[in-house]
Short mmCIF file of C-alpha atoms and ligand atoms in Angstrom, two decimals:
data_model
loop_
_atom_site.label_atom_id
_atom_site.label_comp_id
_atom_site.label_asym_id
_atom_site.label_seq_id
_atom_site.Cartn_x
_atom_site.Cartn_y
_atom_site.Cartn_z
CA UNK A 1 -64.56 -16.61 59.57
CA UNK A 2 -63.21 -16.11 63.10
CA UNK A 3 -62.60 -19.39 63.84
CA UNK A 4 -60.35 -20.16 61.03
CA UNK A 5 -56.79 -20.98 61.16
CA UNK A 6 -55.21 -21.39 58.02
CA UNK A 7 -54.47 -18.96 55.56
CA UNK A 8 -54.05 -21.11 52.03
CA UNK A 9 -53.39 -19.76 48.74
CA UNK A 10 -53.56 -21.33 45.41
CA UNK A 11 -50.97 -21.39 42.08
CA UNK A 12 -52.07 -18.92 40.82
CA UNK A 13 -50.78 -16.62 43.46
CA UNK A 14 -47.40 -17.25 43.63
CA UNK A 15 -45.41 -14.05 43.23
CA UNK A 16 -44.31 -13.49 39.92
CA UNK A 17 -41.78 -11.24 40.73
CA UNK A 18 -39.06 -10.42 43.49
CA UNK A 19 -39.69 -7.01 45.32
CA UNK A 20 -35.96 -4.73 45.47
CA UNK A 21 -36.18 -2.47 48.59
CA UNK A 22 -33.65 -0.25 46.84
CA UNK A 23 -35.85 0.88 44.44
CA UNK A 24 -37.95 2.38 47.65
CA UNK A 25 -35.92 3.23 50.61
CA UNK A 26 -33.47 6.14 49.00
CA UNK A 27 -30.68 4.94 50.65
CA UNK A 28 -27.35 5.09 48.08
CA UNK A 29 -25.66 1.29 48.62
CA UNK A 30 -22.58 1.59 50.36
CA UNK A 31 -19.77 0.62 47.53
CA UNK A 32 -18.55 -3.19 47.95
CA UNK A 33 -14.49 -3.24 47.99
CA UNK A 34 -12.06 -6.03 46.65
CA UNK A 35 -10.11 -7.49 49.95
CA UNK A 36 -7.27 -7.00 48.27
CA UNK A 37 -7.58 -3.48 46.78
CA UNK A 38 -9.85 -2.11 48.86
CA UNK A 39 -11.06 -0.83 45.92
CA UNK A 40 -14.73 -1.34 44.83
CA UNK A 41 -15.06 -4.53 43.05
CA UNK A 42 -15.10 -4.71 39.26
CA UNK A 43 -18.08 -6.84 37.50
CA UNK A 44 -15.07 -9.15 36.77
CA UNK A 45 -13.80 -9.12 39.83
CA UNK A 46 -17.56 -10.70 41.14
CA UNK A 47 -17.58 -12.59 38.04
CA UNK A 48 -15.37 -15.31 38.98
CA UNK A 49 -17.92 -15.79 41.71
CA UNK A 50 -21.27 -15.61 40.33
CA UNK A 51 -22.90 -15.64 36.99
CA UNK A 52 -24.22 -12.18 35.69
CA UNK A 53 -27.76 -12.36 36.14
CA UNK A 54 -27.49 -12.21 40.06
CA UNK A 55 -24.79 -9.32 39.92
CA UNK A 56 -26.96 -7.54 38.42
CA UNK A 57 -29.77 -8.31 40.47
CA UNK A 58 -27.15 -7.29 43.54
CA UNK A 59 -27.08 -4.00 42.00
CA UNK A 60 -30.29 -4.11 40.31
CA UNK A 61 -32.52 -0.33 41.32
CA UNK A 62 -35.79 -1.98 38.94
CA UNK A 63 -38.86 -2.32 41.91
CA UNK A 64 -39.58 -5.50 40.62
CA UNK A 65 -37.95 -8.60 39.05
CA UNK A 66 -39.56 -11.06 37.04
CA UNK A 67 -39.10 -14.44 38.50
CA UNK A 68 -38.33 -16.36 35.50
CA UNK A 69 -41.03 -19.30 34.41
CA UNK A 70 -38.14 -22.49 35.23
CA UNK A 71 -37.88 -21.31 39.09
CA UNK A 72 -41.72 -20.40 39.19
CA UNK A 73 -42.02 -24.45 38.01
CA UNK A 74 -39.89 -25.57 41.03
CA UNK A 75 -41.56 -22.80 43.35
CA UNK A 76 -44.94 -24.45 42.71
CA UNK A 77 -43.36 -27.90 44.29
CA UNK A 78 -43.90 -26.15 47.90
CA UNK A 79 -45.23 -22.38 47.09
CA UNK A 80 -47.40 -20.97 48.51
CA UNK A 81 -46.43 -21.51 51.65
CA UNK A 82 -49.50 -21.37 54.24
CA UNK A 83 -49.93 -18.97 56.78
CA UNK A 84 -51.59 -19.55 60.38
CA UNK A 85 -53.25 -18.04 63.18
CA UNK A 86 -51.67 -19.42 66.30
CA UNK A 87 -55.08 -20.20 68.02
CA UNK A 88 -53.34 -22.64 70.74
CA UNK A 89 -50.49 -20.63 71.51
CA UNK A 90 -52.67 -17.27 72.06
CA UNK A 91 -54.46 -19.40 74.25
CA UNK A 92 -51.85 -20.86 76.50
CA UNK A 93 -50.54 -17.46 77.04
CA UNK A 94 -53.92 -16.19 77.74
CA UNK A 95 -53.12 -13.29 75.33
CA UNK A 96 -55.94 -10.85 73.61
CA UNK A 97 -52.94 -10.37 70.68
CA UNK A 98 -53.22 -12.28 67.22
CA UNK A 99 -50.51 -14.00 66.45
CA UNK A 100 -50.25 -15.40 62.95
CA UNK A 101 -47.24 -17.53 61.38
CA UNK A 102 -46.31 -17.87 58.08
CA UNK A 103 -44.79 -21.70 57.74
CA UNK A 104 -41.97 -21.89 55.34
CA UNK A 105 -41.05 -25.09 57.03
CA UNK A 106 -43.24 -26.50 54.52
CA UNK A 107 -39.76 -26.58 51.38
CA UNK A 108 -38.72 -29.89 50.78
CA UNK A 109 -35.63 -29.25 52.25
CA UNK A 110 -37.33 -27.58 55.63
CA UNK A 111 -36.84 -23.96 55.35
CA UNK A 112 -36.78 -20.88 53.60
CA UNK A 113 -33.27 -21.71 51.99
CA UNK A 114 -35.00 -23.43 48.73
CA UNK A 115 -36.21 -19.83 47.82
CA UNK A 116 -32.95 -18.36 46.96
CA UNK A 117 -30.85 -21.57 46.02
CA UNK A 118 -33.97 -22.65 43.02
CA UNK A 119 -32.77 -19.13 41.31
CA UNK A 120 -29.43 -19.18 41.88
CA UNK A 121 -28.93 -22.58 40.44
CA UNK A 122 -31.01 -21.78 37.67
CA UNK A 123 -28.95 -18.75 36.85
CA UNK A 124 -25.44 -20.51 37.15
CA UNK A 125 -27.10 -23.60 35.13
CA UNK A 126 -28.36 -21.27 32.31
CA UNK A 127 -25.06 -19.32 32.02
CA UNK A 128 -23.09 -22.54 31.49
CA UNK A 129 -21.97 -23.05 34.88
CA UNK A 130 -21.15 -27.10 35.27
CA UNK A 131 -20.06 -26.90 39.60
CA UNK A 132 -21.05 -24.51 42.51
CA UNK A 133 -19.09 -24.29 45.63
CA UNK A 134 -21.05 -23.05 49.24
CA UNK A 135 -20.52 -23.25 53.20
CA UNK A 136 -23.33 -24.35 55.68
CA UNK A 137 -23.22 -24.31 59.09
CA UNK A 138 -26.26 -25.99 60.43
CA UNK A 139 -26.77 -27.61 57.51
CA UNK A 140 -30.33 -26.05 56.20
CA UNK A 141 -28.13 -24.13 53.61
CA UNK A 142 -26.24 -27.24 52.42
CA UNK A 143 -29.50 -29.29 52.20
CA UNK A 144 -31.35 -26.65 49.96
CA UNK A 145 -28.30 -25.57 47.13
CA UNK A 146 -28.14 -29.59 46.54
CA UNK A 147 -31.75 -29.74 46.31
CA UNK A 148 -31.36 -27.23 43.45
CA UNK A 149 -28.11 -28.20 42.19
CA UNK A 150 -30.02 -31.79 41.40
CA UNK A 151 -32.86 -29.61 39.75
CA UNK A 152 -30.50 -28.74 37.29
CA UNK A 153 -27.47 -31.24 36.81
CA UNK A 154 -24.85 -29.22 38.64
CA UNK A 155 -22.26 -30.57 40.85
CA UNK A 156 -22.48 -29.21 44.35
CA UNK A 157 -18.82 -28.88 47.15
CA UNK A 158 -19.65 -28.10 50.62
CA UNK A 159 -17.90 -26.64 52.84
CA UNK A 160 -19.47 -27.86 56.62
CA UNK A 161 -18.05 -25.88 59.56
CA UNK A 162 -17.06 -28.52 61.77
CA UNK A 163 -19.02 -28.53 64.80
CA UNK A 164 -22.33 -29.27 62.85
CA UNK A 165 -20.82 -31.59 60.65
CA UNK A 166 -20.17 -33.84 63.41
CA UNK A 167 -23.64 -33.10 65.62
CA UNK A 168 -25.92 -33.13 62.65
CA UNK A 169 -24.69 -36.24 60.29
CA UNK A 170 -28.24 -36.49 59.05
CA UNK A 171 -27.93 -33.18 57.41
CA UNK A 172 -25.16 -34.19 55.52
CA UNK A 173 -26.45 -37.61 54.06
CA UNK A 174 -29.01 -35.78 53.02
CA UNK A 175 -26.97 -33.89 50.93
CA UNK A 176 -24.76 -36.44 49.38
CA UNK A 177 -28.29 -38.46 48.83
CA UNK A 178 -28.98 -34.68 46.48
CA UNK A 179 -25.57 -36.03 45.03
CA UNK A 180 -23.60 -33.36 47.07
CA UNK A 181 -20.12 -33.54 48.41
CA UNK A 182 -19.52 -32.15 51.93
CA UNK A 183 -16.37 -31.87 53.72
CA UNK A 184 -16.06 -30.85 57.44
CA UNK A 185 -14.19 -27.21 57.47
CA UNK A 186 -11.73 -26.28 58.03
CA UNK A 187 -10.50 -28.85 55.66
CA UNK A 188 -6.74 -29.11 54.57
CA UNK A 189 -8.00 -28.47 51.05
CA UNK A 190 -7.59 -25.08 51.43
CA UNK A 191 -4.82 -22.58 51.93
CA UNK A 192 -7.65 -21.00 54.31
CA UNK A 193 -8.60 -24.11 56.19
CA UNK A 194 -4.19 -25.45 56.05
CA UNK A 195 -3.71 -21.83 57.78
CA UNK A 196 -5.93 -21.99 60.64
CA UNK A 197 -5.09 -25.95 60.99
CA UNK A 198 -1.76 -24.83 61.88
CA UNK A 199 -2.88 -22.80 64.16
CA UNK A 200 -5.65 -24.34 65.66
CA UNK A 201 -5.75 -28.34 64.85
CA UNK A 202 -8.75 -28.77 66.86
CA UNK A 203 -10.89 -25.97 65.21
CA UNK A 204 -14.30 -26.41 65.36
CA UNK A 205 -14.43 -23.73 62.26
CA UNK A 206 -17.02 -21.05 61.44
CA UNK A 207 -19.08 -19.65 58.39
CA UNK A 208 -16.66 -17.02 58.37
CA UNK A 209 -13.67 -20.03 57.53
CA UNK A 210 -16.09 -22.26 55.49
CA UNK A 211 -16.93 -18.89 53.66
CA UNK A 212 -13.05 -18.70 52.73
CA UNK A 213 -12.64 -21.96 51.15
CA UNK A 214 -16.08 -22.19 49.48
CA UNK A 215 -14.67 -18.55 47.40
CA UNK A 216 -10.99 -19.80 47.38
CA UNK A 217 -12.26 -23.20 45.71
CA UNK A 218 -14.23 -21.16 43.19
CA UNK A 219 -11.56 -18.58 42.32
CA UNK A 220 -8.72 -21.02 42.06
CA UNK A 221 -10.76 -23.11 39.87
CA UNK A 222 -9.90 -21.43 36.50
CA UNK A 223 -13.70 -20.68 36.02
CA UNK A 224 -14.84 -24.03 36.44
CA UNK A 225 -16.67 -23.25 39.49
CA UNK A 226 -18.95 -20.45 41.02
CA UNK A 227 -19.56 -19.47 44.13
CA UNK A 228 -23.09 -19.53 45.92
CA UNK A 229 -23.86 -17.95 49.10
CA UNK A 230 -27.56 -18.36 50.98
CA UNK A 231 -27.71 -15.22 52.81
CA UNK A 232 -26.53 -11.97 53.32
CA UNK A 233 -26.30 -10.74 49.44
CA UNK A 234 -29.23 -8.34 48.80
CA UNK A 235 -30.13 -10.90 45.54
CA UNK A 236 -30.79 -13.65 48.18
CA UNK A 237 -32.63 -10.85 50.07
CA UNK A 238 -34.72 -10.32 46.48
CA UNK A 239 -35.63 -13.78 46.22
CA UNK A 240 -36.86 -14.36 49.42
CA UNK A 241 -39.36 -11.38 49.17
CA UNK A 242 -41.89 -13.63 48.06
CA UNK A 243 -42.66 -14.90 51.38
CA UNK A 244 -43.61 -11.42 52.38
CA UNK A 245 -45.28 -11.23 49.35
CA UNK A 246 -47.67 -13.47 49.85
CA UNK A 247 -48.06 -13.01 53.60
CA UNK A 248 -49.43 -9.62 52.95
CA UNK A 249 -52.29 -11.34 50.58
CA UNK A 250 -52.99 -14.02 53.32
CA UNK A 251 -53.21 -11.72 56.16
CA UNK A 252 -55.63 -9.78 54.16
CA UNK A 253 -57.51 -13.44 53.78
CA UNK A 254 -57.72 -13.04 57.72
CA UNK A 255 -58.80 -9.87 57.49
CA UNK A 256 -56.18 -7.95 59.49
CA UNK A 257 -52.94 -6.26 59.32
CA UNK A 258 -49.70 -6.93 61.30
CA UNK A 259 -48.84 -4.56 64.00
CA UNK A 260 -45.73 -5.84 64.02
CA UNK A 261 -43.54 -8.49 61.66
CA UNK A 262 -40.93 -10.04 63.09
CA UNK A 263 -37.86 -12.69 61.75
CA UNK A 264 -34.66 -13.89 62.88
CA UNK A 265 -31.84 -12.89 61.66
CA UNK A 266 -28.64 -14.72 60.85
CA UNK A 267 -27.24 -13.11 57.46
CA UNK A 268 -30.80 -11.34 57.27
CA UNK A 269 -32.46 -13.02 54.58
CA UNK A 270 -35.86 -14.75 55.78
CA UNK A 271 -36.37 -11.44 58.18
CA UNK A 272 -36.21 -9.50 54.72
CA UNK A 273 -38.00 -11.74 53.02
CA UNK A 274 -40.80 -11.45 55.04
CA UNK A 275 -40.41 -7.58 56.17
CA UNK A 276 -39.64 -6.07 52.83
CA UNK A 277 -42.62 -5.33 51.44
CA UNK A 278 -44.70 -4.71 54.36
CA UNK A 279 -41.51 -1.96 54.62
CA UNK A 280 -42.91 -0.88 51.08
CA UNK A 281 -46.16 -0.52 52.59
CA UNK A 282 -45.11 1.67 55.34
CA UNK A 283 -43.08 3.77 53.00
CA UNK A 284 -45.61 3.78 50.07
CA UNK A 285 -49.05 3.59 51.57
CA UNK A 286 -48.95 4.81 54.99
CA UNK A 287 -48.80 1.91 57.09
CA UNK A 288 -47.02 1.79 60.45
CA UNK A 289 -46.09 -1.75 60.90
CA UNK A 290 -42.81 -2.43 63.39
CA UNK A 291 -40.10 -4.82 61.34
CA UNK A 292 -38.29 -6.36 64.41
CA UNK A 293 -35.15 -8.84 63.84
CA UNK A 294 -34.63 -10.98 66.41
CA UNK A 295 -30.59 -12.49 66.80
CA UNK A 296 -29.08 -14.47 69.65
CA UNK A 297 -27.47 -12.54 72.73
CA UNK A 298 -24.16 -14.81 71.80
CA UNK A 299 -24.10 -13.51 67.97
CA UNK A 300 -25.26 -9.64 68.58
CA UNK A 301 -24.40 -7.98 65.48
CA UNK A 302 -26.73 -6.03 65.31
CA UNK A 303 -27.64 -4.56 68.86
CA UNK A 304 -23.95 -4.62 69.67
CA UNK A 305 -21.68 -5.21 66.48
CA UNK A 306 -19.78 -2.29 65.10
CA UNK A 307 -21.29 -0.45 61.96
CA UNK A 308 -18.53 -0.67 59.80
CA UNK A 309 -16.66 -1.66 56.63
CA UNK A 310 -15.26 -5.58 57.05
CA UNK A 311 -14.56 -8.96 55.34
CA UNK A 312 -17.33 -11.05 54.73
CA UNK A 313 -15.01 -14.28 55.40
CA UNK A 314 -11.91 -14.79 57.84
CA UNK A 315 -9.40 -15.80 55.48
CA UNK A 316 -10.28 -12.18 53.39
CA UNK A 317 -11.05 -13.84 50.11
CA UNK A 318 -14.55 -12.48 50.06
CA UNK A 319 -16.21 -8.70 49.32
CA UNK A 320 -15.52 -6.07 52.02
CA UNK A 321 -18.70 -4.86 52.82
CA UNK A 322 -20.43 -2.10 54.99
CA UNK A 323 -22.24 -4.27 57.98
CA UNK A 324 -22.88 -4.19 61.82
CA UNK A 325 -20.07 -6.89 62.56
CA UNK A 326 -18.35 -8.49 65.38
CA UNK A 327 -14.98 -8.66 63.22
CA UNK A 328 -14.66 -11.40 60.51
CA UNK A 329 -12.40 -13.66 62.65
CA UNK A 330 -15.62 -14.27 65.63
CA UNK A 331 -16.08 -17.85 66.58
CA UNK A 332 -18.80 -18.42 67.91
CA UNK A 333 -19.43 -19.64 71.63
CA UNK A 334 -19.27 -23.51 71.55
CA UNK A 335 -22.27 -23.52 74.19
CA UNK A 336 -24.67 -21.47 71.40
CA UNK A 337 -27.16 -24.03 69.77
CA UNK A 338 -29.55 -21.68 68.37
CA UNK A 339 -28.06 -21.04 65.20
CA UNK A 340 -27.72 -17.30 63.47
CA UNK A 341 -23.59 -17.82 63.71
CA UNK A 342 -22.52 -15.25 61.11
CA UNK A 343 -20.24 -12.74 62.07
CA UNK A 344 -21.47 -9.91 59.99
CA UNK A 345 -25.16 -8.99 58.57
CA UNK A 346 -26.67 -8.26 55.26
CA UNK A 347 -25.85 -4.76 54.61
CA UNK A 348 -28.87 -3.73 53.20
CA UNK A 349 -30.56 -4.50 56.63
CA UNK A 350 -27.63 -2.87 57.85
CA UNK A 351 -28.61 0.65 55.99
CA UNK A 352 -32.44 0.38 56.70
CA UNK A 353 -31.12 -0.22 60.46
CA UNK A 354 -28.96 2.82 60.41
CA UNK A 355 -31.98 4.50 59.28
CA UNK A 356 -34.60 3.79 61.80
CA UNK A 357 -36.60 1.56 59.05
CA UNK A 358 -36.38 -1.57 61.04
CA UNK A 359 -36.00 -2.37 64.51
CA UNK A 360 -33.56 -5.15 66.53
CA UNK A 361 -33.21 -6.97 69.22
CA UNK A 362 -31.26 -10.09 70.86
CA UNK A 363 -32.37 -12.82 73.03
CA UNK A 364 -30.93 -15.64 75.20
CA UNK A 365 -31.13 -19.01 74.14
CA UNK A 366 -32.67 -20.78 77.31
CA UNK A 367 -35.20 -18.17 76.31
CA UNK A 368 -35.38 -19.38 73.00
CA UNK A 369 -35.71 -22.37 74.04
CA UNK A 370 -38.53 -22.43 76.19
CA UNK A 371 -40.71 -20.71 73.34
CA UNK A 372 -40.16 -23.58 71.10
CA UNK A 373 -40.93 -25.66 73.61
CA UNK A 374 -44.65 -23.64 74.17
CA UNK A 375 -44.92 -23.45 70.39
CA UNK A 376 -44.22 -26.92 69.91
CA UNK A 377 -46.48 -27.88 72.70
CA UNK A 378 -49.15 -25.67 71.05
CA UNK A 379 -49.07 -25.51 67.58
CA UNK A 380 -47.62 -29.19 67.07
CA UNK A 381 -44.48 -27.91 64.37
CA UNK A 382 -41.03 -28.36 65.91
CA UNK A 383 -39.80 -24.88 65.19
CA UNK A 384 -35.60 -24.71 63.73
CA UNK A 385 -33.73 -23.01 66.71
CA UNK A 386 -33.00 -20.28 64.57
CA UNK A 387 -36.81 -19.49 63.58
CA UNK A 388 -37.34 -20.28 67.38
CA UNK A 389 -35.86 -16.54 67.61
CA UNK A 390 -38.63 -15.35 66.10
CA UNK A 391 -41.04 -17.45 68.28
CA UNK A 392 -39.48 -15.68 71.43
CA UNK A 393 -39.76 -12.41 70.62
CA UNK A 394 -43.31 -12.98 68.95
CA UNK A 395 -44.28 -14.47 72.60
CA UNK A 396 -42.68 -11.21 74.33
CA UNK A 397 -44.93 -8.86 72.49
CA UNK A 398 -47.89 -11.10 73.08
CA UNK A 399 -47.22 -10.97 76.66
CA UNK A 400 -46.62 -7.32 76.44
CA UNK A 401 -49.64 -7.44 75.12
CA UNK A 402 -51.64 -9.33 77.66
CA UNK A 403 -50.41 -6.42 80.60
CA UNK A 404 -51.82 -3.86 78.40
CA UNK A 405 -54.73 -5.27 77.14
CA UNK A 406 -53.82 -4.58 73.89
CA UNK A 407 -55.29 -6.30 70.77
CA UNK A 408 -52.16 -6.03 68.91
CA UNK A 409 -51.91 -8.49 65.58
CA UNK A 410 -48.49 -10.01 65.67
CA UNK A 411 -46.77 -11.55 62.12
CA UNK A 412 -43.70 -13.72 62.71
CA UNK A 413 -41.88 -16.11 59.78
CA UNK A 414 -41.69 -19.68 60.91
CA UNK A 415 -38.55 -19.68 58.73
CA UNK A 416 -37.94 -23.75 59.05
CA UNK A 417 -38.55 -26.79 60.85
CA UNK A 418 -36.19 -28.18 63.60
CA UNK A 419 -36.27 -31.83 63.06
CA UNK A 420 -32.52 -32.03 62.13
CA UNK A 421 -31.91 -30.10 65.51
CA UNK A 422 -32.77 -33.21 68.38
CA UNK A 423 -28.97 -32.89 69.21
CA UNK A 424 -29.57 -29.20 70.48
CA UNK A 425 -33.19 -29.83 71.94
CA UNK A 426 -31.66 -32.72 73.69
CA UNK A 427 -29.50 -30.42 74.78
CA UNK A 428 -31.88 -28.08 76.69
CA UNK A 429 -34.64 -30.94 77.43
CA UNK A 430 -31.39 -32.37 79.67
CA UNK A 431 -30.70 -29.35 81.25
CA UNK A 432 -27.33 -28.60 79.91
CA UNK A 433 -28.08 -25.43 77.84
CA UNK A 434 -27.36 -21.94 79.92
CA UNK A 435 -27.40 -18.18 78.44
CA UNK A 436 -24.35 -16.90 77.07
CA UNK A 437 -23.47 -12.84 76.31
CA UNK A 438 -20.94 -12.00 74.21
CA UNK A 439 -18.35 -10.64 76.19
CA UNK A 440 -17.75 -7.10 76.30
CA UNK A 441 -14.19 -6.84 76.12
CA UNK A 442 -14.28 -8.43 72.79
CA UNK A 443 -16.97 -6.07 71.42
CA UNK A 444 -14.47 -3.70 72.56
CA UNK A 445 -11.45 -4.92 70.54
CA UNK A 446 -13.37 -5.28 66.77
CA UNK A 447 -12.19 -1.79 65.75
CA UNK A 448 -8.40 -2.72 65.73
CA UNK A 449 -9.24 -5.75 63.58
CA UNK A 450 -11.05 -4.03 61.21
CA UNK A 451 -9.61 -3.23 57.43
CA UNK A 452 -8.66 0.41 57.03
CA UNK A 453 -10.60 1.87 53.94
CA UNK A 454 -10.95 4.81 52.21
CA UNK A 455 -14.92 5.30 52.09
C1 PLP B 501 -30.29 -20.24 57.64
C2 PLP B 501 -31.48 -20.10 58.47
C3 PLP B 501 -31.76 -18.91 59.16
C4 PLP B 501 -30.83 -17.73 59.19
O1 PLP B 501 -30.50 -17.15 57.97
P1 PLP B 501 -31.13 -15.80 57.45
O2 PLP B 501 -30.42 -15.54 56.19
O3 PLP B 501 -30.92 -14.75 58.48
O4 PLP B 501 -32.57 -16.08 57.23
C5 PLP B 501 -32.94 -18.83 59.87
N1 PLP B 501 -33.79 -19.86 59.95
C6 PLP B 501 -33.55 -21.03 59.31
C7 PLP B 501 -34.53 -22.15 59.46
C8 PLP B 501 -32.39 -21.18 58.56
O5 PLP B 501 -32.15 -22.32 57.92
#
């Protein structure tokens, strides 16, 4: 038993329903606003974005939602996911903690993505949707809607922000080979991307622009196309719960409990996947385990982003919501390879933040880097730079750890592979990567670019 090192469930225990944190934390939603209002949106307001089976679910205060039998049918093409003991690694850091992974590398399309965009393309395909608009940025997004999109005959528009689009070209054939079509943003499609053209000709865009004319495509199109986002919404934060899910039945395989659980976070939605119902357990049954996100020094929403109403895009087509955010018109550092770009943060993280529920921190990408290298080295899985986040701050507390002799039992989500990444591994391998901080004199300035609402 003590030897073992993988943590494999069968069919049969696939989740069969999504765990909703809101129907456990007592925490009232903030309200969601229209950006042009500033008003809280109408269902028909969201309607022109998304079919009504996921606005409810955004809303939804039921514990649990059935996962309907279609996307359990797809689910069973990867799920369930394993989960490791990281044997090597605890070994090369000469570490008395247990540090376990769970590997949702393992999707077709190489991360956790797949989890949210199988329902969400079921839902738009069952409604009558025939076309879905979305944004990537590195391209793991991109890669897992058109994996779904395919599962279900819909035709797929997306929006690249253009720095990956050019340094990861393998991520988008990979999309047009799901029958995708991906144009670099900011695109002169748009009256978003046109605008900051003018402007700035040379952009090398955002998710916060490629959010803009992913929605503006949608709502211009007469109803002809919805809108899909892969993060951030607390129904993507629903669907991903069953990672968590089934890490808590694994770990009991092992036969131990995490200590600690810890994610990166970009939009939030693999950190909450795998936190939220170990966060149930901690509220419901009287366990104590720390829920840790993990974001890059150069994208510090969290740690250092203002708590505060703001647009979820820069052009302010999308949602205002309540979120810790660095203001909706951050571009991110062009030296920043790790991933975890978005400006903003999914603001039901945001709440349980507030609240003391779950903890944060932010780490420097040479850092970052150097743990994917060890885990690598180790464990034999090219990590994702963003999941390598994870990786660091796992290492930290094993190291911790080691100086206090501590046998602590560390959880962290592997949330994808990194073998569309070379360009940014190349990158550090060559020496050219160095740490960047946000500066503090634009932390300083977000408050005077913030809307001004009434809640
Ligand atoms: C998109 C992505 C992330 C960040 O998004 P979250 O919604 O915060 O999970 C992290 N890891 C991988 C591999 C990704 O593709």
């Amino acid at each position: 038993m003590s030897e073992r090192i993988r943590f494999e469930l069968g069919e049969s225990d696939i989740p069969k329903f999504w765990y909703n944190i809101n129907a456990d934390s007592n925490i009232p939603p903030a309200p969601v606003l229209n950006p042009a209002t500033k008003e809280p949106v109408t269902p028909e307001f969201l309607s022109v974005l998304f079919p009504m089976e996921l606005i409810m679910q955004e809303i939804s205060k039921e514990r649990y939602i059935q996962i309907p039998e279609e996307v359990m049918e797809a689910y069973k093409l990867y799920r369930p996911t394993p989960l490791l003991r990281a044997r090597r690694l605890e070994k090369a850091l000469g570490t008395p903690a247990h540090i376990y992974y769970k590997y949702e590398g393992v999707s077709p399309v190489g991360s956790h993505k797949a989890n949210t965009a199988i329902p969400q393309a079921f839902y738009n395909k069952v409604s009558g949707t025939h076309a879905l608009t979305t944004e990537t940025g590195a391209g793991q997004w991109g890669s897992a809607l058109s994996m779904a999109c395919g599962f279900y005959d819909l035709a797929l528009e997306v929006y690249m922000v253009r720095v990956s689009y050019d340094q990861k070209p393998y991520r988008r054939f990979m999309m047009e080979t799901f029958g995708a079509q991906v144009f670099a943003s900011p695109t002169n499609l748009t009256n978003s991307g046109r605008s900051i053209l003018a402007e700035h000709p040379d952009s090398p865009g955002s998710l916060g622009i490629a959010i803009s004319e992913a929605v503006e495509m949608a709502v211009t199109s007469g109803g002809k196309k919805h809108y899909s986002l892969g993060s951030v919404l607390h129904h993507v934060l629903l669907h991903q719960s069953v990672i968590g899910e089934e890490s808590l039945k694994q770990m009991d395989m092992a036969g131990e409990y995490p200590d600690v659980v810890i994610g990166c976070v970009g939009g939030g939605s693999n950190f909450a996947g795998i936190a939220m119902p170990f966060l149930r357990e901690n509220l419901k049954n009287g366990q104590r385990t720390r829920l840790l996100a993990v974001e890059p020094t150069a994208t510090p929403s969290l740690t250092r982003g203002i708590y505060a109403f703001d647009y979820g895009d820069t052009a302010k087509m999308a949602p205002i919501v309540k979120m810790h955010t660095l203001g909706h018109d951050f571009i991110p550092a062009a030296i920043h390879a790790g991933g975890l770009r978005y400006h903003g943060m999914a603001p039901t993280l945001c709440s349980l933040y507030d609240a003391g529920l779950i903890e944060a921190t932010a780490v420097g990408q040479v850092e970052v880097f150097d743990a994917a290298q060890l885990f690598a080295r180790s464990e034999g899985i090219l990590p994702a730079p963003e999941s390598s986040h994870a990786i660091r701050a796992a290492i930290d507390e094993a190291l911790k750890a080691k100086e206090t002799g501590e046998k602590k039992v560390i959880l962290f989500n592997l949330s994808g592979h990194g073998h569309f990444d070379l360009f940014s591994y190349n990158r550090y391998t060559s020496g050219q990567l160095e740490n960047y901080d946000y500066p503090e004199e634009a932390i300083a300035t977000i408050r005077e670019r913030l809307p001004v609402v009434n809640f």
